[in-house]
Amino acid sequence: MCRMLIRLKIKKAVIPAAGLGTRLLPVTKVLPKEMLPIVDKPTIQFVVEEVVNSGIKDIIIITGRNKRAIEDHFDKSYELEAELERKNNINLLESVKKISNLAKLHYVRQKESLGLGHAVYCAKSFIGNEPFAILSGDDIIKSGVPCIKQLIDVFEEYNSCILGVQKVLDEEIHKYGCVECDLVSEKIYKVKNLFEKPKSNDALSDIAILGRYVVTSEIFSYLEITKPDSNGEIQLTDALKKMLEKHDVYAYNFVGKRYDIGDKMGYLSAIVEHALSREDLKDDFKKYLNSLTYGAHALH
Ligand code: UTP
């Protein structure tokens, strides 16, 4: 009998952006951390561009109270566009117009910050029965091929959930979902077990989930039965761990550098490295950094 392989396409992405951002208080009291600028572009625009550059147009952003700036940023700005047109500032006008035409954006509110898993569950009726991508709204990943596209390519081969992972320092694993797994192919692991934020001593590996996932819609039935953790949050890692009992889950060691904007050092390194990579800024910025180090560690 001929067995037909049905290739499921990833057409939708969920960007959870409703977290409280407590690590960056007080700025996150009114400003969403996802709107923090990396020089002159808000963090979440990098994430939306990663999705669009991966061929996905339909995006749902999970927002919450004090997150309205996200919707405003991607909306059309009539007054600003008219003013830029009047001043004949064509380059800026084009860049502003481009933002509101990037993708088909949808929004849903997570009324309370009950965890990443709960935020993803808020997208259930938008997603329906299709596989979909998940990208943390506060993680920027710099790479040649967009990170989520790398995961989508692996999903198309395996038709199972794919977690975006990289090795982290042993003393850092307690910040992440930790993956116990076996290597099955170049950069691809079969997941055996998952642990959300293990204590460094208890961690069974140094492989961490870094804010990118492609999952099948079965995840919603596992999120429904996932109990809140000791902080009252429903964790996506815990739902995936349950899913492992009946489904295959894979992890992909993606190529790229990840910046956690929700963490002070992550935010600082993203700004510095981005500025150093920009043609319009790098020379002056290097000179400035050199002046700070009094020439002792000159950058070239
Ligand atoms: P984080 O754990 O980094 O966000 O979640 P947080 O809870 O805001 O962090 P701190 O510890 O308080 O600083 C990763 C992504 O998931 C979203 C966040 O906005 C972030 O983009 N998230 C997290 C939600 O949408 N809802 C939640 O309940 C929690």
PDB file of N, CA, C and O in Angstrom, residues 90-128:
ATOM      1  N   ILE A  90      11.809  61.198   2.084  1.00  0.00           N
ATOM      2  CA  ILE A  90      11.312  59.965   1.460  1.00  0.00           C
ATOM      3  C   ILE A  90      11.839  58.698   2.145  1.00  0.00           C
ATOM      4  O   ILE A  90      11.079  57.752   2.370  1.00  0.00           O
ATOM      5  N   ASN A  91      13.123  58.690   2.507  1.00  0.00           N
ATOM      6  CA  ASN A  91      13.688  57.474   3.127  1.00  0.00           C
ATOM      7  C   ASN A  91      12.977  57.115   4.425  1.00  0.00           C
ATOM      8  O   ASN A  91      12.572  55.974   4.639  1.00  0.00           O
ATOM      9  N   LEU A  92      12.822  58.140   5.294  1.00  0.00           N
ATOM     10  CA  LEU A  92      12.136  57.869   6.565  1.00  0.00           C
ATOM     11  C   LEU A  92      10.679  57.485   6.329  1.00  0.00           C
ATOM     12  O   LEU A  92      10.152  56.586   6.980  1.00  0.00           O
ATOM     13  N   LEU A  93      10.046  58.158   5.366  1.00  0.00           N
ATOM     14  CA  LEU A  93       8.638  57.861   5.058  1.00  0.00           C
ATOM     15  C   LEU A  93       8.491  56.397   4.657  1.00  0.00           C
ATOM     16  O   LEU A  93       7.609  55.686   5.152  1.00  0.00           O
ATOM     17  N   GLU A  94       9.384  55.926   3.781  1.00  0.00           N
ATOM     18  CA  GLU A  94       9.311  54.532   3.333  1.00  0.00           C
ATOM     19  C   GLU A  94       9.502  53.575   4.510  1.00  0.00           C
ATOM     20  O   GLU A  94       8.810  52.575   4.642  1.00  0.00           O
ATOM     21  N   SER A  95      10.473  53.907   5.404  1.00  0.00           N
ATOM     22  CA  SER A  95      10.738  52.974   6.513  1.00  0.00           C
ATOM     23  C   SER A  95       9.554  52.938   7.483  1.00  0.00           C
ATOM     24  O   SER A  95       9.223  51.894   8.026  1.00  0.00           O
ATOM     25  N   VAL A  96       8.876  54.079   7.664  1.00  0.00           N
ATOM     26  CA  VAL A  96       7.706  54.108   8.555  1.00  0.00           C
ATOM     27  C   VAL A  96       6.539  53.337   7.925  1.00  0.00           C
ATOM     28  O   VAL A  96       5.872  52.544   8.585  1.00  0.00           O
ATOM     29  N   LYS A  97       6.330  53.553   6.611  1.00  0.00           N
ATOM     30  CA  LYS A  97       5.230  52.855   5.910  1.00  0.00           C
ATOM     31  C   LYS A  97       5.439  51.343   5.938  1.00  0.00           C
ATOM     32  O   LYS A  97       4.497  50.570   6.089  1.00  0.00           O
ATOM     33  N   LYS A  98       6.723  50.941   5.776  1.00  0.00           N
ATOM     34  CA  LYS A  98       7.052  49.508   5.706  1.00  0.00           C
ATOM     35  C   LYS A  98       6.612  48.779   6.977  1.00  0.00           C
ATOM     36  O   LYS A  98       6.139  47.649   6.918  1.00  0.00           O
ATOM     37  N   ILE A  99       6.739  49.461   8.114  1.00  0.00           N
ATOM     38  CA  ILE A  99       6.431  48.803   9.394  1.00  0.00           C
ATOM     39  C   ILE A  99       4.958  48.374   9.448  1.00  0.00           C
ATOM     40  O   ILE A  99       4.629  47.265   9.859  1.00  0.00           O
ATOM     41  N   SER A 100       4.068  49.278   8.980  1.00  0.00           N
ATOM     42  CA  SER A 100       2.641  48.937   9.092  1.00  0.00           C
ATOM     43  C   SER A 100       2.201  47.942   8.017  1.00  0.00           C
ATOM     44  O   SER A 100       1.099  47.409   8.076  1.00  0.00           O
ATOM     45  N   ASN A 101       3.084  47.695   7.024  1.00  0.00           N
ATOM     46  CA  ASN A 101       2.720  46.721   5.976  1.00  0.00           C
ATOM     47  C   ASN A 101       3.478  45.407   6.104  1.00  0.00           C
ATOM     48  O   ASN A 101       3.402  44.556   5.217  1.00  0.00           O
ATOM     49  N   LEU A 102       4.208  45.236   7.200  1.00  0.00           N
ATOM     50  CA  LEU A 102       5.087  44.070   7.334  1.00  0.00           C
ATOM     51  C   LEU A 102       4.354  42.741   7.231  1.00  0.00           C
ATOM     52  O   LEU A 102       4.791  41.810   6.570  1.00  0.00           O
ATOM     53  N   ALA A 103       3.223  42.638   7.970  1.00  0.00           N
ATOM     54  CA  ALA A 103       2.557  41.331   8.096  1.00  0.00           C
ATOM     55  C   ALA A 103       1.097  41.546   8.449  1.00  0.00           C
ATOM     56  O   ALA A 103       0.672  42.676   8.702  1.00  0.00           O
ATOM     57  N   LYS A 104       0.331  40.436   8.455  1.00  0.00           N
ATOM     58  CA  LYS A 104      -1.049  40.515   8.963  1.00  0.00           C
ATOM     59  C   LYS A 104      -0.970  40.249  10.461  1.00  0.00           C
ATOM     60  O   LYS A 104      -0.770  39.113  10.887  1.00  0.00           O
ATOM     61  N   LEU A 105      -1.071  41.327  11.232  1.00  0.00           N
ATOM     62  CA  LEU A 105      -0.900  41.183  12.680  1.00  0.00           C
ATOM     63  C   LEU A 105      -2.250  41.121  13.381  1.00  0.00           C
ATOM     64  O   LEU A 105      -3.174  41.869  13.055  1.00  0.00           O
ATOM     65  N   HIS A 106      -2.347  40.220  14.329  1.00  0.00           N
ATOM     66  CA  HIS A 106      -3.553  40.063  15.144  1.00  0.00           C
ATOM     67  C   HIS A 106      -3.102  40.165  16.596  1.00  0.00           C
ATOM     68  O   HIS A 106      -1.957  39.858  16.920  1.00  0.00           O
ATOM     69  N   TYR A 107      -4.025  40.547  17.463  1.00  0.00           N
ATOM     70  CA  TYR A 107      -3.648  40.719  18.873  1.00  0.00           C
ATOM     71  C   TYR A 107      -4.679  40.048  19.760  1.00  0.00           C
ATOM     72  O   TYR A 107      -5.872  40.070  19.470  1.00  0.00           O
ATOM     73  N   VAL A 108      -4.201  39.458  20.837  1.00  0.00           N
ATOM     74  CA  VAL A 108      -5.124  38.962  21.859  1.00  0.00           C
ATOM     75  C   VAL A 108      -4.487  39.283  23.206  1.00  0.00           C
ATOM     76  O   VAL A 108      -3.254  39.296  23.331  1.00  0.00           O
ATOM     77  N   ARG A 109      -5.333  39.592  24.180  1.00  0.00           N
ATOM     78  CA  ARG A 109      -4.784  39.959  25.489  1.00  0.00           C
ATOM     79  C   ARG A 109      -4.747  38.777  26.436  1.00  0.00           C
ATOM     80  O   ARG A 109      -5.730  38.041  26.553  1.00  0.00           O
ATOM     81  N   GLN A 110      -3.627  38.621  27.097  1.00  0.00           N
ATOM     82  CA  GLN A 110      -3.530  37.683  28.216  1.00  0.00           C
ATOM     83  C   GLN A 110      -3.832  38.543  29.450  1.00  0.00           C
ATOM     84  O   GLN A 110      -3.069  39.453  29.763  1.00  0.00           O
ATOM     85  N   LYS A 111      -4.934  38.250  30.103  1.00  0.00           N
ATOM     86  CA  LYS A 111      -5.386  39.180  31.154  1.00  0.00           C
ATOM     87  C   LYS A 111      -4.470  39.196  32.362  1.00  0.00           C
ATOM     88  O   LYS A 111      -4.316  40.195  33.042  1.00  0.00           O
ATOM     89  N   GLU A 112      -3.867  38.044  32.663  1.00  0.00           N
ATOM     90  CA  GLU A 112      -2.896  37.982  33.765  1.00  0.00           C
ATOM     91  C   GLU A 112      -1.656  37.276  33.236  1.00  0.00           C
ATOM     92  O   GLU A 112      -1.778  36.367  32.417  1.00  0.00           O
ATOM     93  N   SER A 113      -0.487  37.652  33.760  1.00  0.00           N
ATOM     94  CA  SER A 113       0.748  36.994  33.310  1.00  0.00           C
ATOM     95  C   SER A 113       0.875  35.642  33.988  1.00  0.00           C
ATOM     96  O   SER A 113       1.547  35.512  35.011  1.00  0.00           O
ATOM     97  N   LEU A 114       0.207  34.648  33.419  1.00  0.00           N
ATOM     98  CA  LEU A 114       0.175  33.318  34.037  1.00  0.00           C
ATOM     99  C   LEU A 114       1.153  32.355  33.384  1.00  0.00           C
ATOM    100  O   LEU A 114       0.975  31.148  33.452  1.00  0.00           O
ATOM    101  N   GLY A 115       2.177  32.910  32.730  1.00  0.00           N
ATOM    102  CA  GLY A 115       3.229  32.056  32.178  1.00  0.00           C
ATOM    103  C   GLY A 115       3.195  31.942  30.668  1.00  0.00           C
ATOM    104  O   GLY A 115       2.172  32.214  30.022  1.00  0.00           O
ATOM    105  N   LEU A 116       4.339  31.509  30.109  1.00  0.00           N
ATOM    106  CA  LEU A 116       4.491  31.382  28.659  1.00  0.00           C
ATOM    107  C   LEU A 116       3.482  30.381  28.078  1.00  0.00           C
ATOM    108  O   LEU A 116       2.889  30.619  27.029  1.00  0.00           O
ATOM    109  N   GLY A 117       3.279  29.262  28.787  1.00  0.00           N
ATOM    110  CA  GLY A 117       2.333  28.244  28.306  1.00  0.00           C
ATOM    111  C   GLY A 117       0.928  28.817  28.225  1.00  0.00           C
ATOM    112  O   GLY A 117       0.211  28.626  27.238  1.00  0.00           O
ATOM    113  N   HIS A 118       0.538  29.556  29.243  1.00  0.00           N
ATOM    114  CA  HIS A 118      -0.789  30.178  29.271  1.00  0.00           C
ATOM    115  C   HIS A 118      -0.912  31.204  28.132  1.00  0.00           C
ATOM    116  O   HIS A 118      -1.959  31.303  27.475  1.00  0.00           O
ATOM    117  N   ALA A 119       0.169  31.966  27.892  1.00  0.00           N
ATOM    118  CA  ALA A 119       0.154  32.964  26.803  1.00  0.00           C
ATOM    119  C   ALA A 119      -0.073  32.269  25.459  1.00  0.00           C
ATOM    120  O   ALA A 119      -0.882  32.723  24.642  1.00  0.00           O
ATOM    121  N   VAL A 120       0.617  31.157  25.237  1.00  0.00           N
ATOM    122  CA  VAL A 120       0.457  30.425  23.964  1.00  0.00           C
ATOM    123  C   VAL A 120      -0.985  29.907  23.851  1.00  0.00           C
ATOM    124  O   VAL A 120      -1.598  29.970  22.774  1.00  0.00           O
ATOM    125  N   TYR A 121      -1.541  29.452  24.977  1.00  0.00           N
ATOM    126  CA  TYR A 121      -2.912  28.914  24.954  1.00  0.00           C
ATOM    127  C   TYR A 121      -3.916  29.981  24.503  1.00  0.00           C
ATOM    128  O   TYR A 121      -4.939  29.671  23.907  1.00  0.00           O
ATOM    129  N   CYS A 122      -3.615  31.258  24.790  1.00  0.00           N
ATOM    130  CA  CYS A 122      -4.505  32.362  24.389  1.00  0.00           C
ATOM    131  C   CYS A 122      -4.676  32.424  22.864  1.00  0.00           C
ATOM    132  O   CYS A 122      -5.598  33.058  22.360  1.00  0.00           O
ATOM    133  N   ALA A 123      -3.763  31.781  22.113  1.00  0.00           N
ATOM    134  CA  ALA A 123      -3.825  31.831  20.645  1.00  0.00           C
ATOM    135  C   ALA A 123      -4.603  30.649  20.063  1.00  0.00           C
ATOM    136  O   ALA A 123      -4.697  30.511  18.837  1.00  0.00           O
ATOM    137  N   LYS A 124      -5.200  29.821  20.923  1.00  0.00           N
ATOM    138  CA  LYS A 124      -5.804  28.552  20.465  1.00  0.00           C
ATOM    139  C   LYS A 124      -6.819  28.754  19.329  1.00  0.00           C
ATOM    140  O   LYS A 124      -6.730  28.099  18.290  1.00  0.00           O
ATOM    141  N   SER A 125      -7.782  29.681  19.497  1.00  0.00           N
ATOM    142  CA  SER A 125      -8.809  29.779  18.457  1.00  0.00           C
ATOM    143  C   SER A 125      -8.250  30.397  17.175  1.00  0.00           C
ATOM    144  O   SER A 125      -8.741  30.107  16.083  1.00  0.00           O
ATOM    145  N   PHE A 126      -7.209  31.208  17.273  1.00  0.00           N
ATOM    146  CA  PHE A 126      -6.574  31.777  16.078  1.00  0.00           C
ATOM    147  C   PHE A 126      -5.848  30.686  15.290  1.00  0.00           C
ATOM    148  O   PHE A 126      -5.868  30.657  14.058  1.00  0.00           O
ATOM    149  N   ILE A 127      -5.230  29.762  16.008  1.00  0.00           N
ATOM    150  CA  ILE A 127      -4.409  28.735  15.354  1.00  0.00           C
ATOM    151  C   ILE A 127      -5.259  27.605  14.767  1.00  0.00           C
ATOM    152  O   ILE A 127      -5.009  27.137  13.657  1.00  0.00           O
ATOM    153  N   GLY A 128      -6.263  27.152  15.512  1.00  0.00           N
ATOM    154  CA  GLY A 128      -7.060  26.009  15.030  1.00  0.00           C
ATOM    155  C   GLY A 128      -6.247  24.726  15.072  1.00  0.00           C
ATOM    156  O   GLY A 128      -5.531  24.471  16.045  1.00  0.00           O
TER     157      GLY A 128
END
